[in-house]
PDB file of C-alpha atoms in Angstrom:
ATOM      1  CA  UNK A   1     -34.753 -14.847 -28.735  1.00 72.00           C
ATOM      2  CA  UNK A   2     -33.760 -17.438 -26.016  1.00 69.00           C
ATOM      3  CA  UNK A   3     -32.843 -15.206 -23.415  1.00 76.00           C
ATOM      4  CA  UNK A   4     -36.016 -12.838 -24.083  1.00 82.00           C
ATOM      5  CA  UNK A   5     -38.193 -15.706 -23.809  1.00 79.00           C
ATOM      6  CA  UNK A   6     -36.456 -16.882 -21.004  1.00 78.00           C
ATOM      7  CA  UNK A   7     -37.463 -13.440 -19.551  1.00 85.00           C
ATOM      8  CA  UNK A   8     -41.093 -13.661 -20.616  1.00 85.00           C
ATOM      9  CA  UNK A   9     -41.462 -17.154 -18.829  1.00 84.00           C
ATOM     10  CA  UNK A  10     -40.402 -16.052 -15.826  1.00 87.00           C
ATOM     11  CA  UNK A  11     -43.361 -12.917 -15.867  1.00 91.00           C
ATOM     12  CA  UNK A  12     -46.163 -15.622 -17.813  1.00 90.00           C
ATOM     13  CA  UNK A  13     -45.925 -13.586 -20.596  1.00 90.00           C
ATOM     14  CA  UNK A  14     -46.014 -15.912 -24.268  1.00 90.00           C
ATOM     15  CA  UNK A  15     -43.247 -15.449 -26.089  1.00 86.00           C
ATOM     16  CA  UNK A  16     -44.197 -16.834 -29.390  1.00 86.00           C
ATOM     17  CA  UNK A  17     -46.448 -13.401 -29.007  1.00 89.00           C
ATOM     18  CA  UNK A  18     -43.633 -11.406 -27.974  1.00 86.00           C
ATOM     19  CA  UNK A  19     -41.912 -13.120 -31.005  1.00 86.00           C
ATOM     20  CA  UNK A  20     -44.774 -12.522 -33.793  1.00 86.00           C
ATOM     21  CA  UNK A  21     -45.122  -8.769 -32.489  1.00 86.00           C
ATOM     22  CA  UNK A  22     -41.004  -8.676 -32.889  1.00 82.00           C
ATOM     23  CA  UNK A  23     -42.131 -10.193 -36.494  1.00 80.00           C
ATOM     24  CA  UNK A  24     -43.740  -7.434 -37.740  1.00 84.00           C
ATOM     25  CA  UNK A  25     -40.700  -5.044 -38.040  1.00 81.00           C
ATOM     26  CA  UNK A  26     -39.635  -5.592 -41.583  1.00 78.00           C
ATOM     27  CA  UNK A  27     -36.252  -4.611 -40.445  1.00 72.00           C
ATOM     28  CA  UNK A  28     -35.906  -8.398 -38.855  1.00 75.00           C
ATOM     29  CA  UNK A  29     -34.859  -9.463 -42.097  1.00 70.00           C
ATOM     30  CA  UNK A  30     -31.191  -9.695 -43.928  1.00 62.00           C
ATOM     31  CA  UNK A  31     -31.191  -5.649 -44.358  1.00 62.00           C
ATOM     32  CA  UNK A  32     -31.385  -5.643 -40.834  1.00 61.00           C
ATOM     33  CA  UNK A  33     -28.196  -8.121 -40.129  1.00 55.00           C
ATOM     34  CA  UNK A  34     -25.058  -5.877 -41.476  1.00 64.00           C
ATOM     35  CA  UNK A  35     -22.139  -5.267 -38.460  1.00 67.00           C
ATOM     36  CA  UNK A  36     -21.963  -1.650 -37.987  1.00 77.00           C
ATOM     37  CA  UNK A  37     -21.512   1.135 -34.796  1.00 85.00           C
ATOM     38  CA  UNK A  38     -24.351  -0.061 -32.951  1.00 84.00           C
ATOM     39  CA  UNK A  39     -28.030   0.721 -32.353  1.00 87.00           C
ATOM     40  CA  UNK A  40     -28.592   4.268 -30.786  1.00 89.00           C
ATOM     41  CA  UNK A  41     -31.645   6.279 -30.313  1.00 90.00           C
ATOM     42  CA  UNK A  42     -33.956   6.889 -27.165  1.00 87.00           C
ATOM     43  CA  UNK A  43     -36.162   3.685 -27.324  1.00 90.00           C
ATOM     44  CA  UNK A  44     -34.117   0.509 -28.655  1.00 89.00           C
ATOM     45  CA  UNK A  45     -31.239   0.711 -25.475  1.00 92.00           C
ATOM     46  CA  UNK A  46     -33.130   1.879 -23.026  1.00 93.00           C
ATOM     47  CA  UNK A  47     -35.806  -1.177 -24.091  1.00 93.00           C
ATOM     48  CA  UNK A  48     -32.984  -3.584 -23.452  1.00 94.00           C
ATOM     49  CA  UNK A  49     -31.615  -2.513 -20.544  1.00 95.00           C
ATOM     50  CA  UNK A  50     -35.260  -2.692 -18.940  1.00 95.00           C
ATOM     51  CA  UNK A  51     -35.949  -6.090 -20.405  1.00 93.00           C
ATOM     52  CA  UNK A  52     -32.482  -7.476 -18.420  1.00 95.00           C
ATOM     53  CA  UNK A  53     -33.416  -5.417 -15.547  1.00 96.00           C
ATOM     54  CA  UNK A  54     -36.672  -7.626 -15.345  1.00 95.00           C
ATOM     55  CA  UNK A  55     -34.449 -10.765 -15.809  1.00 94.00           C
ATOM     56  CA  UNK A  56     -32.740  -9.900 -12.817  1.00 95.00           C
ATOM     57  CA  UNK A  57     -35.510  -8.937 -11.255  1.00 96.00           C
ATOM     58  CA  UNK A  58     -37.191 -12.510 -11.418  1.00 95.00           C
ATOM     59  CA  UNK A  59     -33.830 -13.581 -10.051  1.00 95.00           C
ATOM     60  CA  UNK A  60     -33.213 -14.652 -13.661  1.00 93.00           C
ATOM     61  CA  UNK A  61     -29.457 -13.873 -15.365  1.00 94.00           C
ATOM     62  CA  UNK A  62     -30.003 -12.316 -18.577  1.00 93.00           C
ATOM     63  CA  UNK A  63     -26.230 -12.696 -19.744  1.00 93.00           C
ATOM     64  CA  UNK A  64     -26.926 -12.443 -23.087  1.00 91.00           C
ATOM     65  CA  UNK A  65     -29.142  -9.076 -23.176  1.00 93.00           C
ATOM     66  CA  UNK A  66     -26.399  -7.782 -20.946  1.00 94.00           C
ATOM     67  CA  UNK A  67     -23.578  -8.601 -23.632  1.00 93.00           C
ATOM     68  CA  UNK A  68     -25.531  -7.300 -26.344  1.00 92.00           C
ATOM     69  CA  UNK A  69     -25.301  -3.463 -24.293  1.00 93.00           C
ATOM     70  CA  UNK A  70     -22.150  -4.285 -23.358  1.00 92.00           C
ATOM     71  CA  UNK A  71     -20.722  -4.974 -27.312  1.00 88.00           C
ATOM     72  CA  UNK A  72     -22.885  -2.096 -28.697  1.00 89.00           C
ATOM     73  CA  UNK A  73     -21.539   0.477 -26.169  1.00 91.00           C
ATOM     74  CA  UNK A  74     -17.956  -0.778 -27.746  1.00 88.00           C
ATOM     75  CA  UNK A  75     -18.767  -0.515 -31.454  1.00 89.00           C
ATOM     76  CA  UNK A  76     -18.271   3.255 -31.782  1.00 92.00           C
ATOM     77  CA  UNK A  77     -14.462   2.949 -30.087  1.00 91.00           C
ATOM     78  CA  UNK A  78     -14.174  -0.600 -32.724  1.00 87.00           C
ATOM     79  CA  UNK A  79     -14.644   1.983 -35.210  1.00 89.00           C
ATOM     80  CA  UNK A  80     -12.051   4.396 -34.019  1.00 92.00           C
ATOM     81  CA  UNK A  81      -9.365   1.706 -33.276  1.00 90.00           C
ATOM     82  CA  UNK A  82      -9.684   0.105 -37.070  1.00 86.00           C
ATOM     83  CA  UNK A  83      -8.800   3.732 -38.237  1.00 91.00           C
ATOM     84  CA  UNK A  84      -5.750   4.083 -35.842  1.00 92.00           C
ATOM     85  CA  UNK A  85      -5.053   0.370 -37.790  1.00 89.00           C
ATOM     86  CA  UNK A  86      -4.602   2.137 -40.779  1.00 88.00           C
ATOM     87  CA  UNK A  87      -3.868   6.408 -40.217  1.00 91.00           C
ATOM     88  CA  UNK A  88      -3.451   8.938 -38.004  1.00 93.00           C
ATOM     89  CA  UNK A  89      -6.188  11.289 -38.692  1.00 92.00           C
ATOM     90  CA  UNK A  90      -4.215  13.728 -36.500  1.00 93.00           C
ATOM     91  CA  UNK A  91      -4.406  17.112 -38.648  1.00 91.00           C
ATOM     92  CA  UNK A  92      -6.614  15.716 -41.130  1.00 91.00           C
ATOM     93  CA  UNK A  93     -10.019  16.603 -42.150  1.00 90.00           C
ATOM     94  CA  UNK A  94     -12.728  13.371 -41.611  1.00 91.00           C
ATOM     95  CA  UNK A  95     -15.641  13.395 -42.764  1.00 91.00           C
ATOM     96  CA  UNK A  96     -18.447  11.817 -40.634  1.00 92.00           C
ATOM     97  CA  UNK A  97     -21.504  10.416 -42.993  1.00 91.00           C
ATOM     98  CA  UNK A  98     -24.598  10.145 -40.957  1.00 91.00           C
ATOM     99  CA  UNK A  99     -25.110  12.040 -37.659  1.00 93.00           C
ATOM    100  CA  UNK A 100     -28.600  10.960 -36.518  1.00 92.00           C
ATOM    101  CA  UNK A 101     -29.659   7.679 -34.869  1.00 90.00           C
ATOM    102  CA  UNK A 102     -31.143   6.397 -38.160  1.00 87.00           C
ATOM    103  CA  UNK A 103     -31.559   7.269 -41.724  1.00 87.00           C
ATOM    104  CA  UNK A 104     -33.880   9.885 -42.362  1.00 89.00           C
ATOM    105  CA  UNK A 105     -34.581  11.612 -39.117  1.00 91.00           C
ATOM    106  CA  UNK A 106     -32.883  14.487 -37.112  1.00 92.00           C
ATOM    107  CA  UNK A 107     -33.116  12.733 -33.556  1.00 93.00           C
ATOM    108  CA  UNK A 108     -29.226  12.699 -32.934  1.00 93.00           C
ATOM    109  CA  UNK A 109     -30.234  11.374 -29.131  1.00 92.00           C
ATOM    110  CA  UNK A 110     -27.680   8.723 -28.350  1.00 91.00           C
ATOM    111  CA  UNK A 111     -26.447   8.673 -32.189  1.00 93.00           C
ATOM    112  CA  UNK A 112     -23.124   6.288 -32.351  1.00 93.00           C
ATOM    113  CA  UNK A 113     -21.817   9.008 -34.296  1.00 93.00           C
ATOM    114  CA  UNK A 114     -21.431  11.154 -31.153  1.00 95.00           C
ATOM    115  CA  UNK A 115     -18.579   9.230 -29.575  1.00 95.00           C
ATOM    116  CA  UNK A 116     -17.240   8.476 -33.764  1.00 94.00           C
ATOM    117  CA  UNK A 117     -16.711  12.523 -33.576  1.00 95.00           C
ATOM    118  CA  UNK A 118     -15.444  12.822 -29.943  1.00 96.00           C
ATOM    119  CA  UNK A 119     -13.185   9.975 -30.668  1.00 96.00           C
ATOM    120  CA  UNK A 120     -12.099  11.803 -33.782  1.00 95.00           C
ATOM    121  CA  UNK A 121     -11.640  15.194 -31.755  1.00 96.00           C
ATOM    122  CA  UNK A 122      -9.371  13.295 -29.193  1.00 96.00           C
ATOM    123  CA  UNK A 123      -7.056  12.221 -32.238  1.00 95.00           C
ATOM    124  CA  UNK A 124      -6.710  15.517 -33.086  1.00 95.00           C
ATOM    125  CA  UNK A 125      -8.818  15.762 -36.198  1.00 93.00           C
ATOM    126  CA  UNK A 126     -10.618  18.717 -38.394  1.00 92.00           C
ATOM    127  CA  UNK A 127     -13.892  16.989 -38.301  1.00 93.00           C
ATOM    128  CA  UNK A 128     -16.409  17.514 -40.535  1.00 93.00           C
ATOM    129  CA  UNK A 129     -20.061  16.374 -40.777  1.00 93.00           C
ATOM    130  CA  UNK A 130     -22.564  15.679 -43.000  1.00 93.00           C
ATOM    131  CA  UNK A 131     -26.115  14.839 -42.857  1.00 93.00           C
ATOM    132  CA  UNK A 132     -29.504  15.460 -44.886  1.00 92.00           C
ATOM    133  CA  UNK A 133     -31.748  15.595 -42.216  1.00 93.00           C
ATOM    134  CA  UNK A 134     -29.542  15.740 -38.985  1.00 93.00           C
ATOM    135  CA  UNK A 135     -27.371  18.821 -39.047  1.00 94.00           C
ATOM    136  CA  UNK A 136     -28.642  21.371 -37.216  1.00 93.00           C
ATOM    137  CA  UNK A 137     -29.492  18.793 -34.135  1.00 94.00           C
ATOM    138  CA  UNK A 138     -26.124  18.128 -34.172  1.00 95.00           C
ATOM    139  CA  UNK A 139     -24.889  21.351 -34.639  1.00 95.00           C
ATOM    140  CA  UNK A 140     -26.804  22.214 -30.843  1.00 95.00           C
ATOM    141  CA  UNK A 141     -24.110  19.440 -29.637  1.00 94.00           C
ATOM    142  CA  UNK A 142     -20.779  20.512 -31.837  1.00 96.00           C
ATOM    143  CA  UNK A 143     -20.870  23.904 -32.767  1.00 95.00           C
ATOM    144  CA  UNK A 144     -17.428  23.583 -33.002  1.00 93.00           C
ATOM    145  CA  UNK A 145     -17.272  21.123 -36.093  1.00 94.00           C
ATOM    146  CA  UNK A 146     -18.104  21.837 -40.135  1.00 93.00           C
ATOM    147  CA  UNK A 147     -20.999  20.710 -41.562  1.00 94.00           C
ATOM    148  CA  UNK A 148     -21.051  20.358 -44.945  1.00 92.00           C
ATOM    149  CA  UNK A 149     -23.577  20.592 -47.970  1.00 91.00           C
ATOM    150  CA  UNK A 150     -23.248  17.019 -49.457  1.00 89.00           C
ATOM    151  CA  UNK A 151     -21.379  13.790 -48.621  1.00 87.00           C
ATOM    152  CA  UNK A 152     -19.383  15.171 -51.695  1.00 86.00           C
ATOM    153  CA  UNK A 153     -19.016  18.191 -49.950  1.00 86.00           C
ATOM    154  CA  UNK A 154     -17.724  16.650 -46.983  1.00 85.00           C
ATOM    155  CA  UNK A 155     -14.862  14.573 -48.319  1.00 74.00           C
ATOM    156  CA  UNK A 156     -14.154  17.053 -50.874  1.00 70.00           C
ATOM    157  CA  UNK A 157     -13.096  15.010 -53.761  1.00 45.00           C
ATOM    158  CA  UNK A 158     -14.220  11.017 -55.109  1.00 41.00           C
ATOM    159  CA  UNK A 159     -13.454   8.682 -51.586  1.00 42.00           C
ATOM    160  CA  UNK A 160     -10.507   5.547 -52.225  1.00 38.00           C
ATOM    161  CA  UNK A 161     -13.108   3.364 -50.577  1.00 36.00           C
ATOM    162  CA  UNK A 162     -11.996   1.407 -48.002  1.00 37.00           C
ATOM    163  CA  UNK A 163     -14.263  -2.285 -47.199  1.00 34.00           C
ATOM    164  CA  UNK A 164     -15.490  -4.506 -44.257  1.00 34.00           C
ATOM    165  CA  UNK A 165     -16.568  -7.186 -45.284  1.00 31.00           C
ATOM    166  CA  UNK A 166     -19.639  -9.095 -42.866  1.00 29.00           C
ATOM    167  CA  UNK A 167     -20.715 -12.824 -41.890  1.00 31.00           C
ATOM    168  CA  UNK A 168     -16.969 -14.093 -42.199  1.00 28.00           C
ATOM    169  CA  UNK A 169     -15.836 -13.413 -38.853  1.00 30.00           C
ATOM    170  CA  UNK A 170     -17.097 -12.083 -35.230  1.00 29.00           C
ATOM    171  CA  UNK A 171     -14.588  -9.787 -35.212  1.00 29.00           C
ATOM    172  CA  UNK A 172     -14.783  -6.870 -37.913  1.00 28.00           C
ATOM    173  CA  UNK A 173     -11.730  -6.862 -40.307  1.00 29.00           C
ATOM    174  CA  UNK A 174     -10.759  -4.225 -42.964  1.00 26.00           C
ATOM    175  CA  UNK A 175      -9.672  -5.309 -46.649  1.00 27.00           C
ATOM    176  CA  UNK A 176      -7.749  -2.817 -48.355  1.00 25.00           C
ATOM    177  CA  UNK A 177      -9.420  -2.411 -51.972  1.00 25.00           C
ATOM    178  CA  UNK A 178      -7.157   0.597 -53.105  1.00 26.00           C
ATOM    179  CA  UNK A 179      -3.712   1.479 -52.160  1.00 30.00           C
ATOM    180  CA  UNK A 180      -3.961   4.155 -49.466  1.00 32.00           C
ATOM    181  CA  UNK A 181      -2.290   7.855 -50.907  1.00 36.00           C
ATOM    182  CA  UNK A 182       1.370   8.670 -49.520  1.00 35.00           C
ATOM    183  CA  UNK A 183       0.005  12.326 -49.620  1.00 38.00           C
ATOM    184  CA  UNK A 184      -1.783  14.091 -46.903  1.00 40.00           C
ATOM    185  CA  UNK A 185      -5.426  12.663 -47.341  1.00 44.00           C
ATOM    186  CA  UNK A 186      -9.626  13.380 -46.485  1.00 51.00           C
ATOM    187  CA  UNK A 187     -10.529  10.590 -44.737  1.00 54.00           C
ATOM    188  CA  UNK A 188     -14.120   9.924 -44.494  1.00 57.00           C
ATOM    189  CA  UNK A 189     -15.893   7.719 -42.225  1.00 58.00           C
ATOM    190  CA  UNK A 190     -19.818   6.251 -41.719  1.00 55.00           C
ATOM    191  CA  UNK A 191     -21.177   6.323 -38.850  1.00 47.00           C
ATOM    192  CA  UNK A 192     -23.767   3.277 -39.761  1.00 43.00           C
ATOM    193  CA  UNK A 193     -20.621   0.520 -40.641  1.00 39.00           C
ATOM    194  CA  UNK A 194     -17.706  -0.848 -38.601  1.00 43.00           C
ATOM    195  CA  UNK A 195     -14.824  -0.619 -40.543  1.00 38.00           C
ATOM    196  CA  UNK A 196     -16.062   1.185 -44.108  1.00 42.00           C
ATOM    197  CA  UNK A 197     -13.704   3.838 -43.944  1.00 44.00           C
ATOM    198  CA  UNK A 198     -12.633   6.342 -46.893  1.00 42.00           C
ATOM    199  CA  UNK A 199      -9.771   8.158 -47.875  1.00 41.00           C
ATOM    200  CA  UNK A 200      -9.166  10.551 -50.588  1.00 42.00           C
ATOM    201  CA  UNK A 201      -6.130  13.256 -51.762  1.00 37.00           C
ATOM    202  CA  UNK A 202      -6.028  16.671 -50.289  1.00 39.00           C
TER     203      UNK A 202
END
């Protein structure tokens, strides 16, 4: 909140407003404070980048706004290298859990889990997708991937679950809660956490 009410000074706007307005999203709360891929969507980045654009534009340096972009555009390719930790999807089916921007909506418009399944692509994966609402919107952007039924459906059989665990470092770490199968494997992955990533037999 510093930095936006560093911004609001600088236009006479009162930020304890700006701050009780920001109040009023329930999300602003501990369900709102898990690590994941980042925020997406057509309002929340493009709101950002406008607020530091102001900064700058009062001659003010909104360094922390512009880190906040910066670390979100990142989080998708986080995701991706904390697999590579652990596999090489190369060959192997992956599931993708969540396509849209949110829960609950088909908007896929900047969804993080557009550069989760081009990352996935590059590797060489058979991608597969799954979401209740999302699927067809996605579809319009990769034809080329399956789409399944059911998040059981996708990842064909119980996931091994694999865990990040949050608040214990800045950088997101994996802890291995099962042993991870010798055999070729399903590996599924969320496109809402950094580093929750599933595996199960073929």
């Amino acid at each position: 909140m510093n930095d936006i009410g560093n911004v609001c000074k600088e236009y006479g706007v009162d930020a304890y407003e700006v701050a009780d307005a920001v109040g009023l999203d329930h999300r602003i709360q501990r369900a709102f404070l898990d690590s994941g891929v980042g925020f997406g969507g057509s309002c929340f980045p493009k709101d950002v980048a406008a607020l530091a654009a102001a900064g700058r534009a009062a001659d003010y340096d909104p360094s922390l706004l512009d880190a906040v972009l910066e670390v979100n555009d990142k989080q998708p390719r986080r995701l991706l290298e904390l697999l590579d930790d652990h596999t090489d999807v190369t060959g192997e089916r992956v599931a993708v859990l969540g396509l849209a921007f949110k829960p609950g909506t088909d908007d896929v418009r900047n969804s993080r889990a557009i550069p989760v399944v081009e990352g996935l692509q590059d590797r060489g994966a058979d991608v597969v997708g799954y979401d209740p609402v999302a699927a067809d919107e996605m579809r319009e952007r990769f034809p080329d991937i399956e789409y399944a039924d059911s998040a059981a459906g996708a990842s064909k059989t119980q996931p091994r679950r694999w865990s990040s665990p949050t608040g214990t470092s800045s950088r997101p770490s994996i802890r291995r809660s099962t042993e991870w199968p010798t055999q070729s494997s399903s590996t599924a992955v969320t496109s809402s956490s950094v580093g929750r990533v599933s595996s199960t037999k073929g």
